[in-house]
Amino acid sequence: MATAVYPGTFDPVTHGHLDILRRATQVFSHVVVATTEVPQKQCLFTLEERLAQLLQAVEGLPNVEVQSFSGMLVDFVRSIGASVIIRGLRETTDFEYEFQMALMNKRIAPEIETVFFVTALDYLYLSSSLVTDIALRGGDISAFVPTFVEDAIMQKLGKG
Ligand code: COA
């Protein structure tokens, strides 16, 4: 079975991401979770912090590895001998962006397939920036992220 790469900013990783990841491990023999700098985004956590959080989040998940990359995603996928990119789909608004990215990646690297997992209903409206915003306003985020991520957000926001 193929090695798949699950890329994202993961700023921070949420239960929505982890749900996709768990399901991906049931389909692919080896899944590499890959994070990177995304210049268009103003991240709450540094790349090193996001990497450390991902490492902790995937503990106990079989056949999962965490890596960071720079440059093009398809170059990274090729460099590790993988052939699949995994993306999660939530509402229809994700579709346009994901469709564009998948087609562009296909244009650059025709041998790499993008495979979409539809989000679990519980995580339909979840996003990393929403979680951070809720935390910033004093809301309860415990249902959306692992406890250690919740603690890291609180600390980062000076609410620890
Ligand atoms: N559950 C909950 N939230 C989810 C989710 C899920 N299953 N899937 C996505 N999200 C959220 C994320 O939390 C994030 O929320 P935010 O915008 O509030 O922070 C948002 O959806 C999208 O994030 P993510 O999945 O991390 O994707 P991204 O758009 O940030 O990452 C890369 C995009 C890193 C994959 C892309 O920019 C990339 O490939 N970069 C490398 C450069 C490159 O190759 N560019 C050419 C691409 S064609």
PDB file of C-alpha atoms and ligand atoms in Angstrom:
ATOM      1  CA  MET A   1       0.000   0.000   0.000  1.00  0.00           C
ATOM      2  CA  ALA A   2       1.081   3.561  -0.681  1.00  0.00           C
ATOM      3  CA  THR A   3       2.726   6.066   1.610  1.00  0.00           C
ATOM      4  CA  ALA A   4       0.533   9.142   2.009  1.00  0.00           C
ATOM      5  CA  VAL A   5       1.371  12.663   3.151  1.00  0.00           C
ATOM      6  CA  TYR A   6      -1.118  14.627   5.225  1.00  0.00           C
ATOM      7  CA  PRO A   7       0.023  18.263   4.896  1.00  0.00           C
ATOM      8  CA  GLY A   8      -1.231  21.329   6.683  1.00  0.00           C
ATOM      9  CA  THR A   9      -0.347  24.298   8.802  1.00  0.00           C
ATOM     10  CA  PHE A  10      -1.737  22.661  11.954  1.00  0.00           C
ATOM     11  CA  ASP A  11      -1.735  25.952  13.871  1.00  0.00           C
ATOM     12  CA  PRO A  12      -2.687  24.205  16.095  1.00  0.00           C
ATOM     13  CA  VAL A  13      -3.595  20.578  15.415  1.00  0.00           C
ATOM     14  CA  THR A  14      -7.244  19.888  16.305  1.00  0.00           C
ATOM     15  CA  HIS A  15      -9.410  16.802  16.872  1.00  0.00           C
ATOM     16  CA  GLY A  16     -10.686  17.395  13.316  1.00  0.00           C
ATOM     17  CA  HIS A  17      -7.201  16.887  11.883  1.00  0.00           C
ATOM     18  CA  LEU A  18      -6.575  13.889  14.144  1.00  0.00           C
ATOM     19  CA  ASP A  19      -9.838  12.279  13.053  1.00  0.00           C
ATOM     20  CA  ILE A  20      -8.767  12.519   9.399  1.00  0.00           C
ATOM     21  CA  LEU A  21      -5.329  11.184  10.307  1.00  0.00           C
ATOM     22  CA  ARG A  22      -6.698   8.183  12.219  1.00  0.00           C
ATOM     23  CA  ARG A  23      -8.936   7.275   9.316  1.00  0.00           C
ATOM     24  CA  ALA A  24      -6.068   7.692   6.859  1.00  0.00           C
ATOM     25  CA  THR A  25      -3.989   5.173   8.801  1.00  0.00           C
ATOM     26  CA  GLN A  26      -6.707   2.603   8.127  1.00  0.00           C
ATOM     27  CA  VAL A  27      -6.358   3.108   4.379  1.00  0.00           C
ATOM     28  CA  PHE A  28      -2.610   3.722   3.919  1.00  0.00           C
ATOM     29  CA  SER A  29       0.246   1.656   5.311  1.00  0.00           C
ATOM     30  CA  HIS A  30       2.339   4.714   6.203  1.00  0.00           C
ATOM     31  CA  VAL A  31       1.173   8.295   6.767  1.00  0.00           C
ATOM     32  CA  VAL A  32       3.557  11.239   7.052  1.00  0.00           C
ATOM     33  CA  VAL A  33       2.031  14.304   8.706  1.00  0.00           C
ATOM     34  CA  ALA A  34       3.846  17.262   7.228  1.00  0.00           C
ATOM     35  CA  THR A  35       3.838  20.862   8.317  1.00  0.00           C
ATOM     36  CA  THR A  36       5.514  23.887   6.841  1.00  0.00           C
ATOM     37  CA  GLU A  37       5.828  27.642   6.996  1.00  0.00           C
ATOM     38  CA  VAL A  38       2.851  29.262   5.271  1.00  0.00           C
ATOM     39  CA  PRO A  39       3.832  32.884   4.538  1.00  0.00           C
ATOM     40  CA  GLN A  40       0.186  33.867   3.857  1.00  0.00           C
ATOM     41  CA  LYS A  41      -0.767  32.903   7.435  1.00  0.00           C
ATOM     42  CA  GLN A  42       0.097  34.658  10.658  1.00  0.00           C
ATOM     43  CA  CYS A  43       0.655  31.646  12.837  1.00  0.00           C
ATOM     44  CA  LEU A  44       0.161  31.541  16.593  1.00  0.00           C
ATOM     45  CA  PHE A  45       2.773  28.794  16.942  1.00  0.00           C
ATOM     46  CA  THR A  46       6.224  28.562  15.386  1.00  0.00           C
ATOM     47  CA  LEU A  47       7.060  25.707  13.032  1.00  0.00           C
ATOM     48  CA  GLU A  48       9.074  24.033  15.814  1.00  0.00           C
ATOM     49  CA  GLU A  49       6.138  24.328  18.241  1.00  0.00           C
ATOM     50  CA  ARG A  50       3.704  22.913  15.675  1.00  0.00           C
ATOM     51  CA  LEU A  51       6.078  20.032  14.991  1.00  0.00           C
ATOM     52  CA  ALA A  52       6.403  19.253  18.697  1.00  0.00           C
ATOM     53  CA  GLN A  53       2.620  19.357  19.140  1.00  0.00           C
ATOM     54  CA  LEU A  54       2.098  17.036  16.171  1.00  0.00           C
ATOM     55  CA  LEU A  55       4.674  14.596  17.535  1.00  0.00           C
ATOM     56  CA  GLN A  56       2.820  14.457  20.844  1.00  0.00           C
ATOM     57  CA  ALA A  57      -0.580  14.253  19.142  1.00  0.00           C
ATOM     58  CA  VAL A  58       0.318  11.220  17.022  1.00  0.00           C
ATOM     59  CA  GLU A  59       1.886   9.249  19.872  1.00  0.00           C
ATOM     60  CA  GLY A  60       0.474   5.736  19.795  1.00  0.00           C
ATOM     61  CA  LEU A  61      -0.801   5.977  16.240  1.00  0.00           C
ATOM     62  CA  PRO A  62       0.752   3.146  14.231  1.00  0.00           C
ATOM     63  CA  ASN A  63       2.692   3.897  11.032  1.00  0.00           C
ATOM     64  CA  VAL A  64       2.546   7.663  11.448  1.00  0.00           C
ATOM     65  CA  GLU A  65       5.532   9.936  11.149  1.00  0.00           C
ATOM     66  CA  VAL A  66       5.797  13.716  11.559  1.00  0.00           C
ATOM     67  CA  GLN A  67       8.022  15.891   9.396  1.00  0.00           C
ATOM     68  CA  SER A  68       8.392  19.492   8.324  1.00  0.00           C
ATOM     69  CA  PHE A  69       9.211  20.624   4.832  1.00  0.00           C
ATOM     70  CA  SER A  70      10.086  23.764   2.950  1.00  0.00           C
ATOM     71  CA  GLY A  71       9.384  24.548  -0.678  1.00  0.00           C
ATOM     72  CA  MET A  72       6.765  22.805  -2.745  1.00  0.00           C
ATOM     73  CA  LEU A  73       4.583  20.116  -1.231  1.00  0.00           C
ATOM     74  CA  VAL A  74       4.851  17.859  -4.297  1.00  0.00           C
ATOM     75  CA  ASP A  75       8.661  17.993  -4.140  1.00  0.00           C
ATOM     76  CA  PHE A  76       8.506  16.864  -0.525  1.00  0.00           C
ATOM     77  CA  VAL A  77       6.061  14.060  -1.404  1.00  0.00           C
ATOM     78  CA  ARG A  78       8.385  12.875  -4.156  1.00  0.00           C
ATOM     79  CA  SER A  79      11.487  13.171  -1.960  1.00  0.00           C
ATOM     80  CA  ILE A  80      10.138  10.655   0.545  1.00  0.00           C
ATOM     81  CA  GLY A  81       8.860   8.265  -2.127  1.00  0.00           C
ATOM     82  CA  ALA A  82       5.188   8.904  -1.367  1.00  0.00           C
ATOM     83  CA  SER A  83       2.481   9.042  -4.020  1.00  0.00           C
ATOM     84  CA  VAL A  84      -0.604  10.352  -2.250  1.00  0.00           C
ATOM     85  CA  ILE A  85      -1.615  13.659  -0.642  1.00  0.00           C
ATOM     86  CA  ILE A  86      -4.407  13.492   1.910  1.00  0.00           C
ATOM     87  CA  ARG A  87      -6.713  16.426   2.500  1.00  0.00           C
ATOM     88  CA  GLY A  88      -9.830  16.773   4.642  1.00  0.00           C
ATOM     89  CA  LEU A  89     -13.033  18.289   3.262  1.00  0.00           C
ATOM     90  CA  ARG A  90     -15.426  20.095   5.561  1.00  0.00           C
ATOM     91  CA  GLU A  91     -18.108  22.345   4.130  1.00  0.00           C
ATOM     92  CA  THR A  92     -18.581  23.229   0.475  1.00  0.00           C
ATOM     93  CA  THR A  93     -16.438  26.344   0.960  1.00  0.00           C
ATOM     94  CA  ASP A  94     -13.356  24.091   1.304  1.00  0.00           C
ATOM     95  CA  PHE A  95     -14.105  22.595  -2.064  1.00  0.00           C
ATOM     96  CA  GLU A  96     -13.034  25.457  -4.325  1.00  0.00           C
ATOM     97  CA  TYR A  97      -9.689  25.938  -2.585  1.00  0.00           C
ATOM     98  CA  GLU A  98      -9.003  22.213  -2.341  1.00  0.00           C
ATOM     99  CA  PHE A  99     -10.018  21.622  -5.954  1.00  0.00           C
ATOM    100  CA  GLN A 100      -7.626  24.348  -7.124  1.00  0.00           C
ATOM    101  CA  MET A 101      -4.758  23.022  -5.005  1.00  0.00           C
ATOM    102  CA  ALA A 102      -5.333  19.402  -6.085  1.00  0.00           C
ATOM    103  CA  LEU A 103      -5.453  20.367  -9.764  1.00  0.00           C
ATOM    104  CA  MET A 104      -2.339  22.523  -9.510  1.00  0.00           C
ATOM    105  CA  ASN A 105      -0.450  19.755  -7.701  1.00  0.00           C
ATOM    106  CA  LYS A 106      -1.635  17.284 -10.359  1.00  0.00           C
ATOM    107  CA  ARG A 107      -0.420  19.622 -13.096  1.00  0.00           C
ATOM    108  CA  ILE A 108       3.031  19.855 -11.497  1.00  0.00           C
ATOM    109  CA  ALA A 109       3.266  16.224 -10.405  1.00  0.00           C
ATOM    110  CA  PRO A 110       0.902  14.010 -12.443  1.00  0.00           C
ATOM    111  CA  GLU A 111       2.009  10.835 -10.649  1.00  0.00           C
ATOM    112  CA  ILE A 112       0.772  12.096  -7.267  1.00  0.00           C
ATOM    113  CA  GLU A 113      -2.901  11.660  -6.352  1.00  0.00           C
ATOM    114  CA  THR A 114      -4.818  13.805  -3.875  1.00  0.00           C
ATOM    115  CA  VAL A 115      -7.272  11.792  -1.791  1.00  0.00           C
ATOM    116  CA  PHE A 116     -10.018  13.557   0.176  1.00  0.00           C
ATOM    117  CA  PHE A 117     -11.531  12.406   3.444  1.00  0.00           C
ATOM    118  CA  VAL A 118     -14.878  13.923   4.355  1.00  0.00           C
ATOM    119  CA  THR A 119     -14.831  15.346   7.855  1.00  0.00           C
ATOM    120  CA  ALA A 120     -16.729  13.756  10.712  1.00  0.00           C
ATOM    121  CA  LEU A 121     -19.965  15.659  11.423  1.00  0.00           C
ATOM    122  CA  ASP A 122     -18.721  16.719  14.867  1.00  0.00           C
ATOM    123  CA  TYR A 123     -15.855  18.673  13.281  1.00  0.00           C
ATOM    124  CA  LEU A 124     -17.708  20.204  10.356  1.00  0.00           C
ATOM    125  CA  TYR A 125     -17.266  23.803  11.452  1.00  0.00           C
ATOM    126  CA  LEU A 126     -13.954  23.388  13.262  1.00  0.00           C
ATOM    127  CA  SER A 127     -10.858  25.311  12.224  1.00  0.00           C
ATOM    128  CA  SER A 128      -7.611  26.167  13.983  1.00  0.00           C
ATOM    129  CA  SER A 129      -8.166  29.916  13.892  1.00  0.00           C
ATOM    130  CA  LEU A 130     -11.718  29.543  15.262  1.00  0.00           C
ATOM    131  CA  VAL A 131     -10.352  27.555  18.189  1.00  0.00           C
ATOM    132  CA  THR A 132      -7.773  30.248  18.896  1.00  0.00           C
ATOM    133  CA  ASP A 133     -10.396  32.971  18.628  1.00  0.00           C
ATOM    134  CA  ILE A 134     -12.724  31.170  21.056  1.00  0.00           C
ATOM    135  CA  ALA A 135      -9.828  30.741  23.507  1.00  0.00           C
ATOM    136  CA  LEU A 136      -8.905  34.408  23.158  1.00  0.00           C
ATOM    137  CA  ARG A 137     -12.439  35.361  24.146  1.00  0.00           C
ATOM    138  CA  GLY A 138     -12.462  33.090  27.170  1.00  0.00           C
ATOM    139  CA  GLY A 139     -14.496  30.274  25.613  1.00  0.00           C
ATOM    140  CA  ASP A 140     -14.101  26.568  26.300  1.00  0.00           C
ATOM    141  CA  ILE A 141     -12.008  24.809  23.623  1.00  0.00           C
ATOM    142  CA  SER A 142     -11.577  21.480  25.415  1.00  0.00           C
ATOM    143  CA  ALA A 143     -13.849  19.655  22.951  1.00  0.00           C
ATOM    144  CA  PHE A 144     -11.802  20.725  19.948  1.00  0.00           C
ATOM    145  CA  VAL A 145      -8.130  20.109  20.771  1.00  0.00           C
ATOM    146  CA  PRO A 146      -6.078  17.694  22.916  1.00  0.00           C
ATOM    147  CA  THR A 147      -5.512  18.926  26.487  1.00  0.00           C
ATOM    148  CA  PHE A 148      -1.814  19.660  25.926  1.00  0.00           C
ATOM    149  CA  VAL A 149      -2.698  21.838  22.908  1.00  0.00           C
ATOM    150  CA  GLU A 150      -5.323  23.663  24.975  1.00  0.00           C
ATOM    151  CA  ASP A 151      -2.648  24.346  27.610  1.00  0.00           C
ATOM    152  CA  ALA A 152      -0.211  25.574  24.943  1.00  0.00           C
ATOM    153  CA  ILE A 153      -2.816  27.942  23.477  1.00  0.00           C
ATOM    154  CA  MET A 154      -3.649  29.348  26.913  1.00  0.00           C
ATOM    155  CA  GLN A 155       0.021  29.860  27.667  1.00  0.00           C
ATOM    156  CA  LYS A 156       0.631  31.512  24.295  1.00  0.00           C
ATOM    157  CA  LEU A 157      -2.310  33.832  24.819  1.00  0.00           C
ATOM    158  CA  GLY A 158      -1.133  34.680  28.319  1.00  0.00           C
ATOM    159  CA  LYS A 159      -4.131  32.980  29.881  1.00  0.00           C
ATOM    160  CA  GLY A 160      -2.327  29.997  31.418  1.00  0.00           C
TER     161      GLY A 160
HETATM  162  N1  COA B   1     -10.758  19.563  10.948  1.00  0.00           N
HETATM  163  C1  COA B   1     -10.663  20.790  11.444  1.00  0.00           C
HETATM  164  N2  COA B   1     -10.091  21.816  10.814  1.00  0.00           N
HETATM  165  C2  COA B   1      -9.580  21.566   9.617  1.00  0.00           C
HETATM  166  C3  COA B   1      -9.629  20.318   9.019  1.00  0.00           C
HETATM  167  C4  COA B   1     -10.254  19.282   9.739  1.00  0.00           C
HETATM  168  N3  COA B   1     -10.371  18.058   9.254  1.00  0.00           N
HETATM  169  N4  COA B   1      -9.057  20.376   7.815  1.00  0.00           N
HETATM  170  C5  COA B   1      -8.629  21.636   7.669  1.00  0.00           C
HETATM  171  N5  COA B   1      -8.957  22.356   8.762  1.00  0.00           N
HETATM  172  C6  COA B   1      -8.734  23.783   8.935  1.00  0.00           C
HETATM  173  C7  COA B   1      -7.401  24.111   9.506  1.00  0.00           C
HETATM  174  O1  COA B   1      -7.444  24.131  10.910  1.00  0.00           O
HETATM  175  C8  COA B   1      -7.163  25.481   8.923  1.00  0.00           C
HETATM  176  O2  COA B   1      -7.841  26.439   9.691  1.00  0.00           O
HETATM  177  P1  COA B   1      -7.372  27.960   9.762  1.00  0.00           P
HETATM  178  O3  COA B   1      -7.379  28.476   8.352  1.00  0.00           O
HETATM  179  O4  COA B   1      -8.406  28.558  10.632  1.00  0.00           O
HETATM  180  O5  COA B   1      -6.016  27.954  10.373  1.00  0.00           O
HETATM  181  C9  COA B   1      -7.828  25.399   7.552  1.00  0.00           C
HETATM  182  O6  COA B   1      -8.761  24.373   7.670  1.00  0.00           O
HETATM  183  C10 COA B   1      -6.935  25.028   6.425  1.00  0.00           C
HETATM  184  O7  COA B   1      -5.774  24.493   6.954  1.00  0.00           O
HETATM  185  P2  COA B   1      -4.866  23.309   6.551  1.00  0.00           P
HETATM  186  O8  COA B   1      -5.550  22.029   6.300  1.00  0.00           O
HETATM  187  O9  COA B   1      -3.793  23.288   7.555  1.00  0.00           O
HETATM  188  O10 COA B   1      -4.401  23.721   5.167  1.00  0.00           O
HETATM  189  P3  COA B   1      -3.611  24.959   4.827  1.00  0.00           P
HETATM  190  O11 COA B   1      -4.423  25.579   3.755  1.00  0.00           O
HETATM  191  O12 COA B   1      -3.235  25.807   5.959  1.00  0.00           O
HETATM  192  O13 COA B   1      -2.289  24.239   4.341  1.00  0.00           O
HETATM  193  C11 COA B   1      -0.708  23.607   2.695  1.00  0.00           C
HETATM  194  C12 COA B   1      -1.989  24.323   3.056  1.00  0.00           C
HETATM  195  C13 COA B   1       0.379  23.723   3.726  1.00  0.00           C
HETATM  196  C14 COA B   1      -1.018  22.147   2.477  1.00  0.00           C
HETATM  197  C15 COA B   1      -0.351  24.317   1.367  1.00  0.00           C
HETATM  198  O14 COA B   1      -0.242  25.697   1.619  1.00  0.00           O
HETATM  199  C16 COA B   1       0.940  23.829   0.760  1.00  0.00           C
HETATM  200  O15 COA B   1       0.951  22.789   0.133  1.00  0.00           O
HETATM  201  N6  COA B   1       2.031  24.591   0.947  1.00  0.00           N
HETATM  202  C17 COA B   1       3.332  24.263   0.390  1.00  0.00           C
HETATM  203  C18 COA B   1       3.652  25.118  -0.828  1.00  0.00           C
HETATM  204  C19 COA B   1       3.052  24.560  -2.078  1.00  0.00           C
HETATM  205  O16 COA B   1       3.307  23.451  -2.500  1.00  0.00           O
HETATM  206  N7  COA B   1       2.188  25.379  -2.695  1.00  0.00           N
HETATM  207  C20 COA B   1       1.500  25.031  -3.890  1.00  0.00           C
HETATM  208  C21 COA B   1       0.174  24.406  -3.574  1.00  0.00           C
HETATM  209  S1  COA B   1      -0.739  24.092  -5.071  1.00  0.00           S
END
